[in-house]
Amino acid sequence: MNMFRYIEPESVAEVVSAIKEDADISIIGGGSDLLSEIKNGTTRPNVLVGLSRIDELKGIAVTDTGVRIGSMVTIDAISSDPIIKKDYRALSEAASGLATPQIRNIGTLGGNLNQRPRCWYYRNPLIDCLKKGGDKCYALGGHTKYLCVTEGERCYIVHPSDTAVALSLFNAGIEIASAVGTKIVPIHSFFVSPSQNILKETILEPDEFVTAVYLPKDSSESRHISKYVKARERQSGDFALVSVGISLKVSSGTIKACSICFGGIAPTPHRSIQMESYLENRSIESVDISYASSLAISDPRPFPDNEYKVTLAKNLSKKALSELFSDL
């Protein structure tokens, strides 16, 4: 592990100034992911910028347009917030099932959205894979049990964030700060695939960092319900093998709008457009849950080691839909 300097600014403006002074900076929230990257040499910052003293990055606030969640809000705080439990249940469920209680108490929303891939070829300090600027993907011909089953191109990572999948259901906005000010981008534009840029997973430039997430207010008259479920090898502390979030807006027994997103199957949170199209404008009584679930992944291309993920995605979809329908 290389030597680095640690600073704790007290405002977003001070973070921006620090980034101007040294381009080789890493931003740290709870540190549950970044510190492991530093220890194994994947990341070698000259300066580590801690955000724990910046009050404007903390807190969950209800606004006229929805809910603002600061990037330093802990996963535990999200899971227990009454407004999120009531109006954005899938996000509360994703947060409450994430990792272990210890990690949920220290891990932050900003860190969870920006965590790096769990692929063990990428994480191995002795392997110089494509994502680290090398010339080869070592997963090809290697162990592929945990890798993607769709949208893989040159690099076959899966997106590791539970909260990103849930936030995608609600068309969340990601607030980003830099020297030129702040901007809000849709979450669907925040993540990038290996085919877009193999070296990174988000649109963030070196001088940018996440300051908040916005959940828009649902102004429709439809009943809005959501669900998040995942499968993992161990019931505590493990990343999802496959996860799915489903959001439905229902009025007079008809699904007026729907959003479905998967984790663990693609390099970015994966929207199931085909499944959404089947469900939208269909009455609850006429939905064939088994058929709808069969549409989970439109173009599966699994490796021999991870074909189970295709079946798992269908079964989790069936479980989530069944539980949502039982709530109506």
Tab-separated table of C-alpha atoms in Angstrom:
chain	number	residue	atom	x	y	z
A	1	MET	CA	0.000	0.000	0.000
A	2	ASN	CA	1.418	3.382	-0.997
A	3	MET	CA	1.594	6.374	1.343
A	4	PHE	CA	-1.106	9.028	1.066
A	5	ARG	CA	-2.247	12.201	2.786
A	6	TYR	CA	-5.670	12.315	4.479
A	7	ILE	CA	-7.772	15.483	4.726
A	8	GLU	CA	-11.286	16.218	6.002
A	9	PRO	CA	-12.852	19.290	4.357
A	10	GLU	CA	-15.866	20.909	6.004
A	11	SER	CA	-17.734	21.916	2.846
A	12	VAL	CA	-18.308	20.846	-0.738
A	13	ALA	CA	-16.392	23.947	-1.850
A	14	GLU	CA	-13.341	22.793	0.129
A	15	VAL	CA	-13.513	19.370	-1.549
A	16	VAL	CA	-13.579	21.051	-4.950
A	17	SER	CA	-10.528	23.142	-3.982
A	18	ALA	CA	-8.666	20.029	-2.835
A	19	ILE	CA	-9.367	18.317	-6.149
A	20	LYS	CA	-7.961	21.344	-8.003
A	21	GLU	CA	-4.715	21.096	-6.043
A	22	ASP	CA	-4.067	17.393	-6.702
A	23	ALA	CA	-5.684	15.380	-9.491
A	24	ASP	CA	-4.711	12.054	-7.895
A	25	ILE	CA	-7.420	12.111	-5.223
A	26	SER	CA	-9.858	9.514	-3.930
A	27	ILE	CA	-13.096	10.496	-2.187
A	28	ILE	CA	-14.004	8.352	0.829
A	29	GLY	CA	-17.337	8.004	2.606
A	30	GLY	CA	-17.628	4.959	4.846
A	31	GLY	CA	-14.634	3.335	3.167
A	32	SER	CA	-15.916	-0.251	3.121
A	33	ASP	CA	-15.030	-0.650	-0.571
A	34	LEU	CA	-12.346	1.964	-1.196
A	35	LEU	CA	-10.055	0.866	1.624
A	36	SER	CA	-9.874	-2.674	0.243
A	37	GLU	CA	-8.935	-1.219	-3.154
A	38	ILE	CA	-6.171	0.824	-1.568
A	39	LYS	CA	-4.881	-2.157	0.412
A	40	ASN	CA	-4.584	-4.387	-2.648
A	41	GLY	CA	-3.060	-1.626	-4.771
A	42	THR	CA	-5.883	-1.296	-7.293
A	43	THR	CA	-6.226	2.370	-6.283
A	44	ARG	CA	-3.182	4.481	-5.331
A	45	PRO	CA	-4.271	7.987	-4.328
A	46	ASN	CA	-1.887	10.724	-3.256
A	47	VAL	CA	-4.668	12.273	-1.194
A	48	LEU	CA	-7.667	10.689	0.501
A	49	VAL	CA	-10.533	13.143	1.011
A	50	GLY	CA	-12.940	12.228	3.819
A	51	LEU	CA	-16.465	13.628	3.645
A	52	SER	CA	-17.597	12.850	7.191
A	53	ARG	CA	-17.445	16.480	8.406
A	54	ILE	CA	-19.624	17.940	5.636
A	55	ASP	CA	-23.101	18.470	7.056
A	56	GLU	CA	-24.690	19.320	3.696
A	57	LEU	CA	-24.023	15.748	2.529
A	58	LYS	CA	-25.942	14.266	5.444
A	59	GLY	CA	-29.632	13.890	6.113
A	60	ILE	CA	-32.815	12.818	4.360
A	61	ALA	CA	-35.096	15.744	3.513
A	62	VAL	CA	-38.614	15.846	2.083
A	63	THR	CA	-39.044	18.599	-0.519
A	64	ASP	CA	-41.908	19.813	-2.690
A	65	THR	CA	-40.633	17.623	-5.526
A	66	GLY	CA	-39.715	14.480	-3.605
A	67	VAL	CA	-36.953	13.328	-1.270
A	68	ARG	CA	-33.301	14.371	-1.142
A	69	ILE	CA	-30.817	11.875	0.310
A	70	GLY	CA	-27.318	13.181	1.021
A	71	SER	CA	-24.475	11.061	-0.294
A	72	MET	CA	-23.123	10.558	3.250
A	73	VAL	CA	-26.383	9.129	4.593
A	74	THR	CA	-25.720	5.618	5.855
A	75	ILE	CA	-27.361	2.541	4.409
A	76	ASP	CA	-28.880	1.820	7.814
A	77	ALA	CA	-30.511	5.264	7.937
A	78	ILE	CA	-32.056	4.677	4.510
A	79	SER	CA	-33.414	1.280	5.523
A	80	SER	CA	-35.144	2.676	8.605
A	81	ASP	CA	-36.436	6.003	7.287
A	82	PRO	CA	-40.274	6.060	7.535
A	83	ILE	CA	-40.828	8.103	4.358
A	84	ILE	CA	-38.634	5.792	2.280
A	85	LYS	CA	-40.330	2.741	3.794
A	86	LYS	CA	-43.737	4.146	2.878
A	87	ASP	CA	-43.203	5.696	-0.562
A	88	TYR	CA	-40.065	3.951	-1.894
A	89	ARG	CA	-40.284	0.530	-0.284
A	90	ALA	CA	-37.968	-1.229	-2.739
A	91	LEU	CA	-35.142	1.109	-1.733
A	92	SER	CA	-35.754	0.417	1.957
A	93	GLU	CA	-35.738	-3.331	1.270
A	94	ALA	CA	-32.552	-3.110	-0.800
A	95	ALA	CA	-30.813	-1.171	1.968
A	96	SER	CA	-32.011	-3.396	4.811
A	97	GLY	CA	-30.713	-6.555	3.119
A	98	LEU	CA	-27.349	-5.110	2.167
A	99	ALA	CA	-24.157	-6.635	3.599
A	100	THR	CA	-23.995	-6.851	7.424
A	101	PRO	CA	-25.323	-4.569	10.194
A	102	GLN	CA	-21.804	-3.270	10.791
A	103	ILE	CA	-21.344	-2.292	7.143
A	104	ARG	CA	-24.837	-0.788	6.917
A	105	ASN	CA	-23.982	1.415	9.897
A	106	ILE	CA	-20.872	2.844	8.251
A	107	GLY	CA	-21.455	2.414	4.513
A	108	THR	CA	-22.938	5.409	2.689
A	109	LEU	CA	-25.273	5.815	-0.252
A	110	GLY	CA	-22.620	7.631	-2.278
A	111	GLY	CA	-20.104	4.887	-1.638
A	112	ASN	CA	-22.570	2.140	-2.481
A	113	LEU	CA	-23.346	3.730	-5.842
A	114	ASN	CA	-19.668	4.191	-6.662
A	115	GLN	CA	-18.248	0.849	-5.512
A	116	ARG	CA	-15.982	-0.964	-7.938
A	117	PRO	CA	-16.621	-4.435	-9.453
A	118	ARG	CA	-16.261	-7.561	-7.340
A	119	CYS	CA	-14.714	-9.644	-10.164
A	120	TRP	CA	-11.842	-11.486	-8.518
A	121	TYR	CA	-9.618	-11.090	-11.581
A	122	TYR	CA	-10.019	-7.321	-11.274
A	123	ARG	CA	-9.552	-7.434	-7.488
A	124	ASN	CA	-6.394	-9.571	-7.659
A	125	PRO	CA	-3.344	-7.262	-7.386
A	126	LEU	CA	-1.257	-9.705	-9.454
A	127	ILE	CA	-3.590	-9.665	-12.464
A	128	ASP	CA	-3.460	-6.798	-14.954
A	129	CYS	CA	-6.844	-7.207	-16.611
A	130	LEU	CA	-8.538	-5.027	-19.225
A	131	LYS	CA	-10.370	-2.987	-16.595
A	132	LYS	CA	-7.032	-2.061	-15.029
A	133	GLY	CA	-5.521	-1.095	-18.386
A	134	GLY	CA	-4.169	-4.526	-19.308
A	135	ASP	CA	-4.647	-6.381	-22.573
A	136	LYS	CA	-6.690	-9.415	-21.537
A	137	CYS	CA	-9.900	-10.447	-19.766
A	138	TYR	CA	-8.826	-13.356	-17.584
A	139	ALA	CA	-12.422	-14.397	-16.959
A	140	LEU	CA	-12.575	-15.796	-20.481
A	141	GLY	CA	-11.510	-19.386	-20.032
A	142	GLY	CA	-11.516	-18.854	-16.267
A	143	HIS	CA	-14.056	-19.037	-13.453
A	144	THR	CA	-17.264	-17.267	-14.517
A	145	LYS	CA	-19.796	-18.315	-11.864
A	146	TYR	CA	-20.418	-14.766	-10.625
A	147	LEU	CA	-20.090	-12.839	-13.890
A	148	CYS	CA	-22.730	-11.302	-16.160
A	149	VAL	CA	-25.161	-13.170	-18.394
A	150	THR	CA	-26.116	-10.255	-20.645
A	151	GLU	CA	-24.557	-7.067	-22.067
A	152	GLY	CA	-21.023	-8.316	-21.478
A	153	GLU	CA	-18.503	-7.018	-23.987
A	154	ARG	CA	-14.747	-7.481	-23.474
A	155	CYS	CA	-15.324	-7.217	-19.695
A	156	TYR	CA	-17.932	-9.355	-17.922
A	157	ILE	CA	-18.362	-7.696	-14.541
A	158	VAL	CA	-21.716	-7.417	-12.784
A	159	HIS	CA	-22.941	-4.255	-11.113
A	160	PRO	CA	-22.617	-4.770	-7.328
A	161	SER	CA	-24.889	-2.040	-5.913
A	162	ASP	CA	-28.252	-3.029	-4.418
A	163	THR	CA	-29.319	0.586	-3.972
A	164	ALA	CA	-28.625	1.430	-7.624
A	165	VAL	CA	-31.082	-1.230	-8.772
A	166	ALA	CA	-33.783	0.070	-6.428
A	167	LEU	CA	-33.144	3.729	-7.264
A	168	SER	CA	-33.507	2.938	-10.967
A	169	LEU	CA	-37.137	1.973	-10.347
A	170	PHE	CA	-37.950	5.519	-9.254
A	171	ASN	CA	-35.982	7.401	-11.948
A	172	ALA	CA	-33.750	8.902	-9.294
A	173	GLY	CA	-31.499	11.844	-10.039
A	174	ILE	CA	-27.821	11.889	-9.065
A	175	GLU	CA	-26.429	15.254	-7.935
A	176	ILE	CA	-22.798	15.744	-8.953
A	177	ALA	CA	-20.483	18.546	-7.807
A	178	SER	CA	-17.354	19.868	-9.507
A	179	ALA	CA	-15.439	23.112	-9.964
A	180	VAL	CA	-18.026	24.360	-12.468
A	181	GLY	CA	-20.945	23.845	-10.078
A	182	THR	CA	-23.522	21.108	-9.546
A	183	LYS	CA	-25.667	19.134	-11.952
A	184	ILE	CA	-28.290	16.422	-11.662
A	185	VAL	CA	-28.226	13.491	-14.070
A	186	PRO	CA	-30.773	10.661	-14.379
A	187	ILE	CA	-29.563	7.477	-12.754
A	188	HIS	CA	-29.962	5.652	-16.073
A	189	SER	CA	-27.279	7.967	-17.508
A	190	PHE	CA	-24.971	7.743	-14.491
A	191	PHE	CA	-23.587	4.245	-15.060
A	192	VAL	CA	-21.479	3.268	-18.066
A	193	SER	CA	-20.893	-0.192	-19.502
A	194	PRO	CA	-17.521	-1.679	-20.521
A	195	SER	CA	-18.478	-1.114	-24.158
A	196	GLN	CA	-18.669	2.623	-23.409
A	197	ASN	CA	-15.554	2.866	-21.238
A	198	ILE	CA	-13.875	-0.265	-19.968
A	199	LEU	CA	-11.859	1.579	-17.301
A	200	LYS	CA	-14.781	3.070	-15.349
A	201	GLU	CA	-18.322	2.277	-14.206
A	202	THR	CA	-19.837	5.773	-13.939
A	203	ILE	CA	-19.778	9.037	-15.862
A	204	LEU	CA	-17.862	10.756	-13.043
A	205	GLU	CA	-14.775	12.644	-14.173
A	206	PRO	CA	-11.737	12.886	-11.862
A	207	ASP	CA	-12.881	16.308	-10.606
A	208	GLU	CA	-16.490	15.231	-9.878
A	209	PHE	CA	-18.160	13.525	-6.928
A	210	VAL	CA	-21.695	12.608	-5.857
A	211	THR	CA	-23.321	14.910	-3.305
A	212	ALA	CA	-26.940	13.698	-3.182
A	213	VAL	CA	-29.641	11.517	-4.698
A	214	TYR	CA	-33.118	12.826	-5.511
A	215	LEU	CA	-36.216	10.645	-5.482
A	216	PRO	CA	-39.036	12.302	-7.455
A	217	LYS	CA	-42.465	12.639	-5.909
A	218	ASP	CA	-45.166	10.464	-7.444
A	219	SER	CA	-47.913	12.898	-8.418
A	220	SER	CA	-50.143	10.344	-10.152
A	221	GLU	CA	-53.415	9.182	-8.632
A	222	SER	CA	-52.450	5.529	-9.092
A	223	ARG	CA	-51.420	3.358	-6.172
A	224	HIS	CA	-47.633	3.007	-6.258
A	225	ILE	CA	-46.091	-0.171	-4.831
A	226	SER	CA	-42.595	-1.613	-5.165
A	227	LYS	CA	-40.583	-4.657	-4.161
A	228	TYR	CA	-36.915	-5.676	-4.053
A	229	VAL	CA	-35.738	-9.268	-3.679
A	230	LYS	CA	-32.371	-10.924	-4.146
A	231	ALA	CA	-30.679	-14.293	-3.964
A	232	ARG	CA	-27.240	-14.805	-2.453
A	233	GLU	CA	-25.110	-17.721	-1.357
A	234	ARG	CA	-25.060	-16.676	2.297
A	235	GLN	CA	-27.940	-14.917	3.999
A	236	SER	CA	-25.720	-12.268	5.572
A	237	GLY	CA	-22.879	-10.220	4.195
A	238	ASP	CA	-22.989	-11.495	0.635
A	239	PHE	CA	-23.461	-9.677	-2.643
A	240	ALA	CA	-26.455	-10.608	-4.759
A	241	LEU	CA	-26.106	-13.462	-7.212
A	242	VAL	CA	-29.188	-11.965	-8.851
A	243	SER	CA	-31.556	-9.267	-7.617
A	244	VAL	CA	-34.700	-7.681	-8.996
A	245	GLY	CA	-36.680	-4.580	-8.177
A	246	ILE	CA	-40.215	-4.061	-9.469
A	247	SER	CA	-42.306	-0.901	-9.226
A	248	LEU	CA	-45.985	-0.816	-10.228
A	249	LYS	CA	-48.503	2.000	-10.509
A	250	VAL	CA	-51.968	0.455	-10.333
A	251	SER	CA	-55.364	2.076	-10.839
A	252	SER	CA	-58.751	0.329	-10.991
A	253	GLY	CA	-57.078	-3.070	-11.204
A	254	THR	CA	-54.852	-2.105	-14.151
A	255	ILE	CA	-51.083	-1.623	-14.229
A	256	LYS	CA	-50.711	1.923	-15.550
A	257	ALA	CA	-46.921	2.020	-15.355
A	258	CYS	CA	-44.183	-0.356	-14.372
A	259	SER	CA	-40.422	-0.388	-13.920
A	260	ILE	CA	-38.292	-3.515	-13.562
A	261	CYS	CA	-34.557	-3.580	-12.928
A	262	PHE	CA	-32.104	-6.426	-12.273
A	263	GLY	CA	-28.790	-6.579	-10.478
A	264	GLY	CA	-26.133	-9.278	-10.681
A	265	ILE	CA	-26.718	-10.089	-14.347
A	266	ALA	CA	-25.138	-7.193	-16.280
A	267	PRO	CA	-22.327	-4.617	-15.951
A	268	THR	CA	-24.919	-1.929	-15.127
A	269	PRO	CA	-28.372	-2.050	-13.501
A	270	HIS	CA	-30.388	-3.885	-16.159
A	271	ARG	CA	-33.870	-2.693	-17.124
A	272	SER	CA	-36.201	-5.415	-18.426
A	273	ILE	CA	-37.996	-3.485	-21.168
A	274	GLN	CA	-39.648	-6.614	-22.576
A	275	MET	CA	-41.171	-7.549	-19.227
A	276	GLU	CA	-42.278	-3.966	-18.607
A	277	SER	CA	-43.990	-3.814	-22.008
A	278	TYR	CA	-45.960	-6.972	-21.270
A	279	LEU	CA	-47.206	-5.713	-17.897
A	280	GLU	CA	-48.046	-2.102	-18.707
A	281	ASN	CA	-51.728	-1.333	-19.387
A	282	ARG	CA	-52.667	-4.896	-18.478
A	283	SER	CA	-55.219	-5.766	-15.819
A	284	ILE	CA	-53.890	-7.579	-12.763
A	285	GLU	CA	-56.320	-10.445	-13.376
A	286	SER	CA	-55.026	-11.034	-16.909
A	287	VAL	CA	-51.326	-11.139	-16.015
A	288	ASP	CA	-49.686	-14.510	-16.538
A	289	ILE	CA	-46.946	-14.279	-13.911
A	290	SER	CA	-45.022	-17.261	-15.286
A	291	TYR	CA	-45.010	-15.817	-18.788
A	292	ALA	CA	-44.108	-12.335	-17.556
A	293	SER	CA	-41.188	-13.776	-15.601
A	294	SER	CA	-39.953	-15.669	-18.655
A	295	LEU	CA	-39.306	-12.257	-20.258
A	296	ALA	CA	-36.867	-11.209	-17.524
A	297	ILE	CA	-33.731	-11.269	-19.703
A	298	SER	CA	-34.375	-10.631	-23.379
A	299	ASP	CA	-30.959	-11.707	-24.699
A	300	PRO	CA	-29.213	-14.030	-22.224
A	301	ARG	CA	-25.665	-15.055	-23.115
A	302	PRO	CA	-24.427	-16.939	-20.062
A	303	PHE	CA	-21.177	-18.788	-19.588
A	304	PRO	CA	-21.391	-22.517	-18.767
A	305	ASP	CA	-20.647	-21.689	-15.097
A	306	ASN	CA	-23.437	-19.140	-14.648
A	307	GLU	CA	-26.435	-20.375	-16.620
A	308	TYR	CA	-28.177	-20.657	-13.246
A	309	LYS	CA	-28.509	-16.856	-13.216
A	310	VAL	CA	-30.996	-16.898	-16.102
A	311	THR	CA	-33.280	-19.281	-14.214
A	312	LEU	CA	-32.754	-17.369	-10.983
A	313	ALA	CA	-33.764	-14.078	-12.614
A	314	LYS	CA	-37.033	-15.631	-13.791
A	315	ASN	CA	-37.794	-17.180	-10.399
A	316	LEU	CA	-37.045	-13.972	-8.502
A	317	SER	CA	-39.291	-12.049	-10.905
A	318	LYS	CA	-42.087	-14.510	-10.230
A	319	LYS	CA	-41.571	-14.162	-6.473
A	320	ALA	CA	-41.549	-10.354	-6.568
A	321	LEU	CA	-44.641	-10.113	-8.781
A	322	SER	CA	-46.549	-12.627	-6.676
A	323	GLU	CA	-45.778	-10.704	-3.491
A	324	LEU	CA	-46.731	-7.379	-5.071
A	325	PHE	CA	-50.030	-8.726	-6.379
A	326	SER	CA	-50.833	-10.166	-2.955
A	327	ASP	CA	-50.486	-6.649	-1.504
A	328	LEU	CA	-53.157	-5.227	-3.811
